[in-house]
C-alpha cells in the first residue's frame, strides 16, 4: 500500500448530490463494460446493500454515507492493493470515474488536503464549512443536498486525520483553508461555517478576511460548544468514534486500548448491519486519533475578542443543553458568555443532539441557515 502515494495537485474535489429526501437507486442501471467496473459494482452493492448499481450512479445518490465510504475504501485497499484518501469518493463519485482513477498511473489526487465540493449551482453564493473534531467533510453531505438549490456547498477535510507528527493549529488551518477559499471565490462577501470545533476555525478565517478588508456575510457555528470541545477528548475518543459510526451501544474504552476497542466496534457494527463490516482496525484507530489531534489544536486557541461581524450559534437542544431555557443560560452552557461580543451573537435552537444535527434533524438546521444567510 505504501507505494501508492498521492501527488499534490489542485485540491478541490467534487461530488454531485440531489434534493431527494430519501436516496433511491435508479430503476435501470447502466451495465459495466469491464471486469474492473464489475468488481467495483460488487463492492458497492455489498457496502450499500443494493441489488443493482449502474456505472454512472452517484455513490451518495444511492444512499452512501461516510461510514459506507470508509468501508468501500477498505475493500478497495484489499482488492487493488492501493491506499486511497476518503476524498476519492467525492472526486470519483461513480463507478466509471472510480475505474478510470484506478486505471491511471497508480497515483491518486491528494484528497487529504482537499476542499470537497458537495453541491454546485449557477449562482455566485458559496458556503464554506469546516469539519468537526472527527475531521470528515462528508458529514455535511445531507446538509449540502438540502441546500443544493440555493448555494454551492464546500466542506474541508482535516489534515490532522492523515499526519502523525506535524499537527496543525487553528491558525494554521485557517490560513491553509483560506488559500483554497480565495481560489474558488477571490472576493467577498464570504459565508463560512463550521461544525463543533470547525466553528472556531471558521471564526478565525472570518477574522482574517475582515482584517484584509474583505466582506464576510454569515459565520455559522454549528453546535460549537466551547465547554465540550475544550474538555480533554483523549479519554472519550473511542466513544466519539463509535457514536460517529452509529454503533449502539457506543464503546467506551481508553484510547491506549484502541486495538481491542476497534475490534469491539467492528463486532458491534457488524451485528447492527447484518454482515461483517469492512472497516479495518487501522481505519478506526486513525478516526480516534483525529479527535485527539484536532482537540489538541484548539486547546490553546484564544477566541478573537474584537470580531464585529454576524455570527450565529445553531445549538442542539438535547444532551448537555437540554436544561437551558434562556439565552443567558445557553451562552453560559456553551462557553460563549465570556466573548466580548456575546451580546451580538445570534442564538438559534435546533431540536437535535450533537450527533443528529447534521443527519436526522438536518432539515431544521437548513431552514435556519437559509434565514440567517438571507438576513431574515
XYZ file of C-alpha atoms in Angstrom:
376
model
C 0.000 0.000 0.000
C 2.854 2.393 0.727
C 3.982 2.627 -2.882
C 0.746 4.361 -3.919
C 1.315 7.857 -2.610
C -0.962 10.744 -3.633
C 0.720 13.501 -5.614
C -0.076 17.155 -4.870
C -2.285 18.978 -7.364
C -5.475 21.014 -7.408
C -7.193 20.459 -4.094
C -10.912 20.702 -4.861
C -12.865 17.506 -5.299
C -16.464 17.329 -6.487
C -19.433 15.145 -5.654
C -22.899 15.795 -7.052
C -25.817 15.476 -4.650
C -29.534 15.707 -5.298
C -32.510 17.041 -3.405
C -34.205 13.684 -2.969
C -35.474 13.293 0.571
C -34.502 9.635 0.561
C -31.938 8.327 -1.923
C -33.333 5.661 -4.217
C -31.466 3.561 -6.752
C -32.363 4.048 -10.405
C -34.799 1.589 -11.962
C -32.460 0.860 -14.865
C -28.764 0.502 -14.140
C -26.114 1.144 -16.784
C -24.170 -2.085 -17.194
C -20.405 -2.408 -16.662
C -18.076 -2.545 -19.652
C -15.085 -4.197 -17.988
C -14.109 -6.650 -15.286
C -12.797 -3.734 -13.213
C -16.149 -1.955 -13.299
C -17.904 -5.193 -12.369
C -15.563 -5.633 -9.383
C -16.353 -2.105 -8.237
C -20.074 -2.733 -8.642
C -19.743 -5.850 -6.485
C -18.108 -3.754 -3.767
C -20.736 -1.016 -3.949
C -23.687 -3.399 -3.841
C -22.198 -5.036 -0.759
C -21.497 -1.881 1.245
C -24.721 -0.155 0.149
C -26.951 -3.221 0.483
C -28.377 -2.855 -3.038
C -29.305 -5.407 -5.688
C -28.020 -3.371 -8.613
C -25.781 -0.377 -9.265
C -25.188 1.394 -12.572
C -21.758 2.591 -13.646
C -22.976 6.209 -13.774
C -24.849 6.176 -10.458
C -23.520 8.533 -7.805
C -22.427 6.980 -4.520
C -24.378 9.453 -2.362
C -27.484 9.360 -4.523
C -27.556 5.626 -3.810
C -27.606 6.246 -0.061
C -23.874 6.283 0.613
C -22.753 7.617 3.990
C -19.331 8.474 5.373
C -19.294 5.076 7.097
C -20.136 3.287 3.841
C -17.430 5.308 2.086
C -14.873 4.190 4.653
C -15.937 0.568 4.172
C -15.676 0.919 0.409
C -12.146 2.319 0.633
C -11.157 -0.524 2.943
C -12.346 -3.050 0.342
C -10.562 -1.170 -2.444
C -7.340 -1.364 -0.459
C -7.744 -5.121 -0.088
C -8.797 -5.808 -3.686
C -6.427 -3.481 -5.526
C -3.528 -3.052 -3.054
C -3.835 0.713 -3.048
C -4.322 3.172 -0.218
C -6.777 5.932 -1.100
C -7.872 9.048 0.820
C -11.511 9.437 1.846
C -11.990 12.290 -0.585
C -11.598 9.945 -3.541
C -15.295 9.180 -3.014
C -16.041 12.833 -3.667
C -13.680 13.168 -6.596
C -14.690 9.918 -8.299
C -18.321 9.567 -7.297
C -19.383 6.989 -9.901
C -18.180 3.533 -10.883
C -16.928 4.865 -14.227
C -14.948 7.685 -12.629
C -13.527 5.426 -9.950
C -12.499 2.817 -12.513
C -10.771 5.493 -14.583
C -8.925 6.630 -11.479
C -7.708 3.123 -10.730
C -6.679 2.575 -14.354
C -4.493 5.653 -14.269
C -0.854 5.738 -13.292
C -1.491 4.490 -9.779
C -1.305 7.995 -8.389
C -4.319 9.489 -6.658
C -5.109 13.176 -6.266
C -4.213 14.300 -2.759
C -7.600 14.413 -1.069
C -6.086 14.693 2.406
C -5.616 18.425 1.914
C -8.784 18.886 -0.085
C -11.765 21.100 -0.239
C -14.738 18.957 -1.222
C -17.485 20.480 -3.366
C -20.615 18.739 -2.131
C -23.075 20.660 -4.288
C -22.815 23.176 -7.080
C -25.217 25.651 -8.630
C -25.028 28.540 -11.064
C -25.483 31.327 -8.510
C -22.475 33.100 -7.069
C -23.355 32.232 -3.489
C -20.898 29.815 -1.891
C -20.925 28.362 1.589
C -17.641 27.055 3.020
C -17.889 24.724 6.010
C -15.137 23.361 8.274
C -15.028 19.814 9.682
C -15.574 18.930 13.326
C -13.207 17.101 15.670
C -13.528 13.908 13.631
C -12.211 15.682 10.566
C -14.704 14.408 7.969
C -16.033 16.623 5.184
C -18.687 14.096 4.232
C -20.704 14.702 7.416
C -22.113 17.739 5.582
C -23.434 15.723 2.613
C -27.081 15.773 3.717
C -26.988 19.470 4.588
C -25.430 20.233 1.205
C -28.123 18.208 -0.561
C -30.875 20.057 1.290
C -29.417 23.456 0.344
C -28.352 22.470 -3.177
C -30.905 24.709 -4.943
C -29.625 27.818 -3.207
C -25.849 27.665 -2.940
C -22.681 25.828 -3.809
C -21.561 23.970 -0.701
C -17.878 23.321 0.024
C -16.500 21.404 3.009
C -12.982 20.950 4.342
C -11.401 17.610 5.239
C -8.983 17.806 8.184
C -5.290 17.312 7.520
C -4.900 16.146 11.111
C -6.569 12.863 10.098
C -3.618 11.972 7.907
C -0.488 13.177 9.688
C 1.282 11.647 12.654
C 3.771 14.301 13.709
C 3.132 17.806 12.331
C -0.157 18.821 13.938
C -1.905 21.922 12.637
C -3.085 24.695 14.947
C -6.367 26.539 14.434
C -4.389 29.417 12.931
C -2.601 27.025 10.544
C -5.896 25.521 9.427
C -7.474 28.938 8.898
C -4.566 30.121 6.757
C -4.447 26.984 4.618
C -8.197 26.780 4.201
C -8.425 30.449 3.209
C -6.000 29.861 0.358
C -8.497 27.370 -1.055
C -11.481 29.631 -0.368
C -9.847 32.518 -2.236
C -9.024 30.291 -5.167
C -12.716 29.390 -5.516
C -14.001 32.868 -4.635
C -11.410 35.664 -4.927
C -13.649 38.355 -3.417
C -16.362 38.570 -0.752
C -18.878 38.512 0.650
C -17.939 35.158 2.155
C -20.297 32.817 4.016
C -18.482 30.500 6.420
C -19.483 27.813 8.871
C -18.138 25.007 10.972
C -19.392 22.029 12.930
C -18.215 21.644 16.520
C -14.541 22.744 16.592
C -14.901 23.805 12.957
C -16.824 26.821 14.165
C -13.660 28.174 15.790
C -11.684 27.673 12.583
C -14.421 29.421 10.588
C -14.380 32.305 13.072
C -10.606 32.642 12.719
C -10.983 32.585 8.931
C -13.628 35.317 9.130
C -11.386 37.466 11.321
C -8.526 37.186 8.829
C -10.772 38.014 5.896
C -12.161 41.131 7.568
C -8.692 42.194 8.655
C -7.626 42.067 4.995
C -10.541 44.294 4.002
C -12.874 41.580 2.702
C -16.596 41.420 3.425
C -17.880 38.458 5.446
C -21.576 37.676 5.472
C -22.500 34.816 7.775
C -20.363 32.879 10.234
C -22.341 29.801 11.310
C -21.260 27.974 14.455
C -22.983 24.583 14.187
C -23.181 23.236 17.741
C -19.817 24.795 18.571
C -19.815 24.239 22.317
C -16.596 25.643 23.813
C -17.073 23.736 27.055
C -17.404 20.391 25.296
C -14.685 20.788 22.658
C -12.164 22.070 25.192
C -12.770 19.191 27.565
C -9.874 16.744 27.041
C -11.033 14.340 24.365
C -8.355 11.719 24.960
C -10.499 9.663 27.389
C -13.559 9.995 25.111
C -12.049 9.461 21.660
C -13.164 5.842 21.326
C -16.676 6.747 22.469
C -16.806 9.572 19.906
C -15.716 7.300 17.068
C -18.240 4.610 17.925
C -21.044 7.196 18.086
C -19.960 8.761 14.799
C -20.090 5.308 13.198
C -23.554 4.714 14.633
C -22.500 1.921 16.993
C -25.104 1.187 19.653
C -24.388 0.937 22.467
C -21.242 3.047 21.964
C -17.886 1.620 23.001
C -16.186 3.387 25.908
C -12.578 2.286 26.347
C -9.262 4.112 26.835
C -7.568 5.075 23.583
C -4.500 3.237 24.853
C -6.561 0.090 24.225
C -7.520 1.208 20.723
C -6.731 -2.153 19.106
C -9.165 -4.009 21.386
C -11.659 -1.150 21.189
C -11.544 -1.185 17.390
C -12.236 -4.912 17.315
C -15.234 -4.408 19.612
C -16.506 -1.561 17.416
C -16.131 -3.787 14.362
C -18.017 -6.619 16.058
C -20.929 -4.446 17.223
C -21.137 -2.672 13.886
C -21.221 -5.985 12.030
C -24.065 -7.179 14.232
C -26.012 -3.993 13.512
C -25.649 -4.037 9.732
C -26.119 -7.801 9.444
C -22.815 -8.537 7.728
C -19.100 -8.218 8.520
C -18.001 -4.585 8.390
C -15.143 -3.738 6.068
C -13.760 -1.052 8.341
C -10.278 -2.037 9.414
C -8.728 -1.675 12.848
C -6.272 0.829 11.352
C -9.075 2.981 9.954
C -10.815 3.098 13.317
C -7.512 3.904 15.019
C -6.970 6.840 12.650
C -10.520 8.047 13.253
C -9.915 8.025 17.005
C -6.626 9.892 16.830
C -8.179 12.538 14.566
C -10.279 13.580 17.564
C -7.193 13.743 19.763
C -5.144 15.705 17.214
C -7.862 18.254 16.478
C -8.731 18.733 20.138
C -5.054 19.393 20.789
C -5.162 22.076 18.100
C -7.972 24.019 19.760
C -6.826 23.616 23.370
C -4.536 26.651 23.169
C -6.591 28.746 20.766
C -7.751 32.140 22.024
C -11.070 33.396 20.639
C -10.913 36.698 18.805
C -12.368 39.263 21.192
C -12.846 42.053 18.656
C -14.825 40.296 15.932
C -17.764 42.517 14.943
C -19.412 40.556 12.134
C -22.581 38.471 12.017
C -22.182 35.229 13.980
C -24.919 32.639 14.531
C -24.746 29.816 17.062
C -27.002 26.939 15.999
C -27.082 24.814 19.138
C -28.586 21.395 19.811
C -31.386 21.437 22.371
C -30.809 17.888 23.602
C -27.902 16.488 25.593
C -25.861 18.961 27.685
C -28.012 21.953 26.636
C -31.357 20.363 27.464
C -31.947 22.203 30.727
C -31.297 25.683 29.312
C -34.360 27.882 28.842
C -32.967 31.378 28.392
C -30.358 32.922 26.119
C -28.103 33.717 29.062
C -28.127 30.059 30.131
C -27.244 28.881 26.628
C -24.276 31.254 26.439
C -23.063 30.022 29.824
C -23.521 26.333 28.995
C -21.788 26.625 25.626
C -18.949 28.798 26.931
C -19.678 31.845 24.761
C -20.748 34.159 27.591
C -17.191 35.450 28.074
C -16.739 36.618 24.487
C -16.745 40.421 24.423
C -19.187 40.363 21.512
C -21.524 37.741 23.052
C -24.372 40.268 23.207
C -24.369 40.330 19.386
C -24.253 36.547 18.975
C -27.439 35.204 17.378
C -28.531 32.086 19.279
C -30.723 29.639 17.355
C -32.046 26.369 18.869
C -32.137 23.213 16.727
C -34.164 20.299 18.076
C -31.478 17.612 17.947
C -28.455 16.339 19.779
C -24.852 16.891 18.729
C -24.800 13.718 16.625
C -28.087 14.214 14.749
C -27.925 17.938 13.971
C -26.327 17.099 10.601
C -28.262 13.898 9.962
C -31.753 13.095 11.236
C -32.515 16.722 12.126
C -30.681 18.418 9.275
C -33.862 19.878 7.746
C -34.419 22.076 10.791
C -30.836 23.320 10.591
C -31.149 24.015 6.862
C -34.255 26.159 7.397
C -32.468 28.312 9.969
C -29.331 28.598 7.840
C -31.420 29.877 4.942
C -32.919 32.588 7.158
C -29.505 33.562 8.526
C -27.837 33.845 5.117
C -30.783 35.839 3.777
C -30.571 38.145 6.792
C -34.139 37.431 7.931
